[in-house]
Coordinates of C-alpha atoms in Angstrom, one line a residue:
X1 CA 0.0 0.0 0.0
X2 CA 1.1 3.6 -0.6
X3 CA 0.5 6.7 1.5
X4 CA 0.6 10.4 0.8
X5 CA 1.2 12.6 3.9
X6 CA 0.9 16.3 4.4
X7 CA 2.6 17.8 7.5
X8 CA 2.3 21.4 8.7
X9 CA 5.6 23.1 9.8
X10 CA 6.0 26.0 12.2
X11 CA 8.7 28.2 10.5
X12 CA 9.5 30.0 13.8
X13 CA 10.8 27.0 15.6
X14 CA 14.6 26.2 15.7
X15 CA 14.2 22.7 14.3
X16 CA 11.9 23.9 11.5
X17 CA 14.5 26.5 10.4
X18 CA 17.1 23.7 10.2
X19 CA 14.8 21.5 8.2
X20 CA 13.7 24.3 5.8
X21 CA 17.3 25.3 5.1
X22 CA 18.9 21.9 4.6
X23 CA 17.4 19.2 2.3
X24 CA 19.8 16.7 3.8
X25 CA 18.4 17.3 7.3
X26 CA 14.8 17.1 5.9
X27 CA 15.6 13.8 4.3
X28 CA 16.8 12.4 7.6
X29 CA 13.7 13.6 9.4
X30 CA 11.5 12.0 6.7
X31 CA 13.3 8.7 6.9
X32 CA 12.9 8.8 10.7
X33 CA 9.2 8.6 10.3
X34 CA 9.3 5.1 8.7
X35 CA 9.3 1.9 10.6
X36 CA 12.1 -0.6 10.0
X37 CA 14.9 -0.1 7.5
X38 CA 13.5 -1.0 4.1
X39 CA 16.3 0.0 1.7
X40 CA 14.2 -1.0 -1.3
X41 CA 11.5 1.6 -0.5
X42 CA 11.4 4.7 -2.7
X43 CA 10.5 7.6 -0.5
X44 CA 9.6 10.9 -2.2
X45 CA 9.1 14.2 -0.5
X46 CA 8.6 17.8 -1.4
X47 CA 8.6 21.0 0.7
X48 CA 6.0 23.6 -0.4
X49 CA 7.1 26.9 1.1
X50 CA 5.4 29.3 -1.3
X51 CA 3.6 30.6 1.8
X52 CA 6.6 31.2 4.2
X53 CA 4.3 31.4 7.2
X54 CA 2.6 28.1 6.6
X55 CA 5.1 25.7 4.8
X56 CA 3.9 22.1 4.2
X57 CA 5.9 18.9 3.8
X58 CA 4.4 16.3 1.4
X59 CA 5.8 12.7 1.6
X60 CA 4.9 9.6 -0.5
X61 CA 5.8 6.3 1.2
X62 CA 5.0 2.6 0.8
X63 CA 5.0 2.0 4.5
X64 CA 2.5 3.7 6.8
X65 CA 4.5 6.5 8.5
X66 CA 4.5 8.2 11.9
X67 CA 5.3 11.9 11.9
X68 CA 5.0 12.5 15.6
X69 CA 8.7 13.5 15.9
X70 CA 8.3 16.2 13.2
X71 CA 5.1 17.6 14.7
X72 CA 6.6 17.7 18.2
X73 CA 9.9 19.3 17.1
X74 CA 8.9 21.4 14.1
X75 CA 5.1 21.8 14.1
X76 CA 2.3 22.9 16.4
X77 CA 1.8 19.9 18.7
X78 CA -0.7 21.5 21.0
X79 CA -2.6 23.6 18.5
X80 CA -6.0 22.8 16.8
X81 CA -6.2 21.2 13.4
X82 CA -4.7 18.3 11.6
X83 CA -0.9 18.4 12.0
X84 CA -0.1 15.4 9.9
X85 CA -2.7 14.0 7.5
X86 CA -1.9 10.5 6.1
X87 CA -4.0 9.3 3.2
X88 CA -4.2 6.0 1.3
X89 CA -3.0 6.7 -2.2
X90 CA -4.9 3.8 -3.8
X91 CA -8.1 5.8 -4.6
X92 CA -6.2 8.3 -6.6
X93 CA -4.3 5.6 -8.5
X94 CA -7.6 4.0 -9.6
X95 CA -8.5 7.2 -11.3
X96 CA -5.5 7.2 -13.7
X97 CA -6.8 6.6 -17.2
X98 CA -6.0 7.8 -20.7
X99 CA -7.3 11.3 -21.3
X100 CA -7.9 12.1 -17.6
X101 CA -6.8 15.6 -16.7
X102 CA -5.5 16.9 -13.4
X103 CA -4.0 20.0 -11.9
X104 CA -0.4 19.2 -10.8
X105 CA 2.6 20.4 -9.0
X106 CA 6.2 19.0 -9.3
X107 CA 9.5 20.2 -8.0
X108 CA 12.3 18.6 -10.1
X109 CA 16.0 19.1 -10.7
X110 CA 16.5 19.6 -14.5
X111 CA 19.9 18.4 -15.5
X112 CA 22.0 17.7 -18.6
X113 CA 25.1 15.5 -19.1
X114 CA 28.2 17.1 -20.7
X115 CA 31.8 16.0 -21.4
X116 CA 33.1 19.6 -21.1
X117 CA 31.7 21.9 -18.4
X118 CA 32.0 25.6 -19.3
X119 CA 33.3 26.4 -15.8
X120 CA 34.5 23.1 -14.2
X121 CA 34.8 22.8 -10.5
X122 CA 38.3 21.8 -9.1
X123 CA 37.2 18.2 -8.9
X124 CA 35.9 18.2 -12.5
X125 CA 39.0 19.9 -13.7
X126 CA 41.2 17.3 -12.0
X127 CA 39.1 14.5 -13.6
X128 CA 39.3 16.0 -17.0
X129 CA 43.1 16.4 -16.7
X130 CA 43.5 12.8 -15.5
X131 CA 41.7 11.5 -18.6
X132 CA 44.8 11.6 -20.9
X133 CA 43.7 8.8 -23.3
X134 CA 41.0 9.0 -26.0
X135 CA 38.5 6.7 -24.4
X136 CA 35.0 8.2 -23.9
X137 CA 34.2 8.6 -20.2
X138 CA 31.0 9.2 -18.3
X139 CA 29.9 12.9 -18.7
X140 CA 29.3 15.4 -15.9
X141 CA 25.8 16.0 -14.6
X142 CA 25.1 19.7 -14.7
X143 CA 22.0 21.5 -13.6
X144 CA 20.1 23.7 -16.0
X145 CA 20.4 27.3 -14.8
X146 CA 17.9 29.3 -16.9
X147 CA 14.1 29.0 -16.7
X148 CA 13.9 28.5 -20.5
X149 CA 16.3 25.5 -20.3
X150 CA 14.5 24.0 -17.3
X151 CA 11.1 24.3 -19.0
X152 CA 12.5 22.8 -22.1
X153 CA 13.9 19.9 -20.1
X154 CA 10.5 19.2 -18.7
X155 CA 8.5 19.6 -21.9
X156 CA 10.9 17.3 -23.9
X157 CA 10.4 14.4 -21.5
X158 CA 6.6 14.3 -20.8
X159 CA 6.0 11.7 -23.6
X160 CA 8.1 9.1 -21.9
X161 CA 6.5 10.0 -18.5
X162 CA 3.0 9.3 -19.9
X163 CA 1.4 12.7 -20.0
X164 CA 1.1 15.9 -22.0
X165 CA -0.4 19.4 -21.6
X166 CA -3.6 20.7 -23.1
X167 CA -3.3 23.9 -25.0
X168 CA -4.1 27.0 -22.9
X169 CA -7.6 28.3 -23.1
X170 CA -7.7 31.6 -25.0
X171 CA -10.9 33.5 -24.5
X172 CA -11.9 36.5 -26.5
X173 CA -11.0 39.8 -24.6
X174 CA -13.7 41.8 -23.0
X175 CA -15.1 44.7 -25.0
X176 CA -12.6 47.5 -25.1
X177 CA -9.6 45.2 -24.4
X178 CA -9.1 43.8 -27.9
X179 CA -5.6 43.2 -29.1
X180 CA -4.5 46.1 -31.5
X181 CA -4.7 45.1 -35.1
X182 CA -1.1 46.3 -35.6
X183 CA 0.3 43.5 -33.3
X184 CA 2.8 41.5 -35.4
X185 CA 2.2 37.8 -36.0
X186 CA 4.8 35.4 -34.6
X187 CA 7.3 34.1 -37.0
X188 CA 7.4 30.3 -37.6
X189 CA 10.3 28.4 -36.0
X190 CA 12.3 25.7 -37.7
X191 CA 12.6 22.6 -35.5
X192 CA 13.8 21.1 -32.2
X193 CA 13.8 23.5 -29.3
X194 CA 12.6 26.4 -31.5
X195 CA 9.6 24.4 -32.6
X196 CA 8.6 23.6 -29.1
X197 CA 8.6 27.2 -28.1
X198 CA 6.6 28.0 -31.3
X199 CA 3.8 25.7 -30.3
X200 CA 0.6 27.1 -28.8
X201 CA 0.9 28.1 -25.1
X202 CA 0.4 25.1 -22.8
X203 CA -1.1 24.7 -19.3
X204 CA 2.3 24.6 -17.5
X205 CA 4.5 27.3 -15.8
X206 CA 7.4 27.6 -13.5
X207 CA 6.4 29.0 -10.1
X208 CA 9.7 28.8 -8.2
X209 CA 13.4 28.3 -9.0
X210 CA 16.1 27.6 -6.4
X211 CA 19.8 26.8 -6.0
X212 CA 20.5 24.5 -3.0
X213 CA 23.9 24.0 -1.3
X214 CA 24.4 22.2 2.0
X215 CA 26.9 20.0 3.8
X216 CA 26.2 16.3 3.6
X217 CA 25.7 14.9 7.1
X218 CA 26.3 18.3 8.6
X219 CA 30.0 18.6 8.0
X220 CA 30.7 16.3 5.0
X221 CA 31.0 17.1 1.3
X222 CA 29.1 20.0 -0.1
X223 CA 26.0 19.0 -2.1
X224 CA 24.8 21.5 -4.7
X225 CA 21.9 21.3 -7.1
X226 CA 19.2 23.4 -8.7
X227 CA 15.4 22.9 -8.7
X228 CA 12.4 24.3 -10.5
X229 CA 8.7 23.9 -9.4
X230 CA 6.3 23.3 -12.3
X231 CA 2.5 23.8 -12.0
X232 CA -0.4 23.6 -14.4
X233 CA -2.8 21.1 -16.0
X234 CA -1.8 17.8 -17.4
X235 CA -3.5 15.0 -19.5
X236 CA -2.7 11.3 -19.1
X237 CA -1.5 9.6 -22.3
X238 CA 0.0 6.4 -20.9
X239 CA -1.5 5.2 -17.6
X240 CA 1.2 2.7 -16.9
X241 CA 4.1 5.1 -17.5
X242 CA 2.3 7.9 -15.6
X243 CA 1.7 5.6 -12.6
X244 CA 5.3 4.7 -12.5
X245 CA 6.2 8.4 -12.4
X246 CA 3.8 9.0 -9.5
X247 CA 5.3 6.1 -7.5
X248 CA 9.0 6.4 -8.4
X249 CA 9.4 10.1 -9.0
X250 CA 10.8 12.2 -11.8
X251 CA 14.4 13.2 -12.5
X252 CA 17.4 13.2 -10.1
X253 CA 17.9 14.5 -6.5
X254 CA 14.9 12.5 -5.2
X255 CA 16.5 12.1 -1.7
X256 CA 16.7 15.9 -1.5
X257 CA 13.0 16.9 -2.2
X258 CA 12.7 16.5 -5.9
X259 CA 10.6 14.3 -8.1
X260 CA 7.3 14.1 -6.2
X261 CA 4.4 14.8 -8.6
X262 CA 1.1 15.6 -6.8
X263 CA -2.3 15.8 -8.4
X264 CA -5.5 17.7 -7.6
X265 CA -9.0 17.9 -9.2
X266 CA -9.3 20.6 -11.8
X267 CA -11.2 23.7 -10.7
X268 CA -14.4 24.3 -12.7
X269 CA -14.1 27.3 -15.0
X270 CA -16.9 29.7 -15.6
X271 CA -17.3 31.2 -19.0

C-alpha cells in the first residue's frame, strides 16, 4: 500500500528552520518517520514553502509513516487542526486513465550531461586532466540554470512519462480590451527547441526556482543542485508510465526533495 502525507511546519521553531534550510536534514527527518529499514522503499518528499508562514511537507511512502517526531519538534503539537494528515494513495491511482486531466505540482531538478563543463569545479578539472587517453568517459551531470532550459527539459520528457499538456484556453478579450490590429504575427520556428517554443501556449508554468547548497551529514562534502517547481494542468496519455512516475518520481535528487508529482482535481471554469 502507498500513503501520501501532508505535515504542517512552524517556521518560527529552531528545528523547523534547520529542516527548511537543509534538504539533507529534511531527508533524515522524513526517513525517521518510517518503521524498519527497508532499503528498497522509494520515498519521495517535497517542501511547499510558497507561503513562508505556513510551509507544508508532502511525503509519499509505501509503509504507513508516523510523523510524531516532526510535529513535536517542528510543528504545532498543542494547536488545533490536523498536524499530519496521512491518506491512502490507492483511490487516486484507480482514477488514472488515458485522457484524464488533473491539476499538478512538481519540484524537479532539471539536468544535462556534458563532457566539457563551461566552468568546471576543481574536482571536475582534475578528472578532465586525468583523462589523458582518447576513451570516452562518463559525462558530468550539470544543472540547467535558466528558466527556459528548465522548462524545455520538462517539456521534452513528458511523452516518456505518460502525459502531456492541453493547449491554454484563450478567451476573447472583454469589450474595449481587444488586441491592437497592428500587433505583429509570430514568425514560424524551424525545428527542435525552437519548434517547441513556437507551439501554442500550454497549461504549464514555473512558479519557483532555487539553488540548493548544503553540507552532507552536517560537515561532509558540499551538495549543490538546482530545482524548479512546475505547476499547471496535465493530461494522461500512458497510464502505466504515468503511474510509474507517480510512485517512483521524476528526475534526479529525489533524496533531496525533488521528483514528487502531486495531483488535484481541476477547478471548474466559468465562461
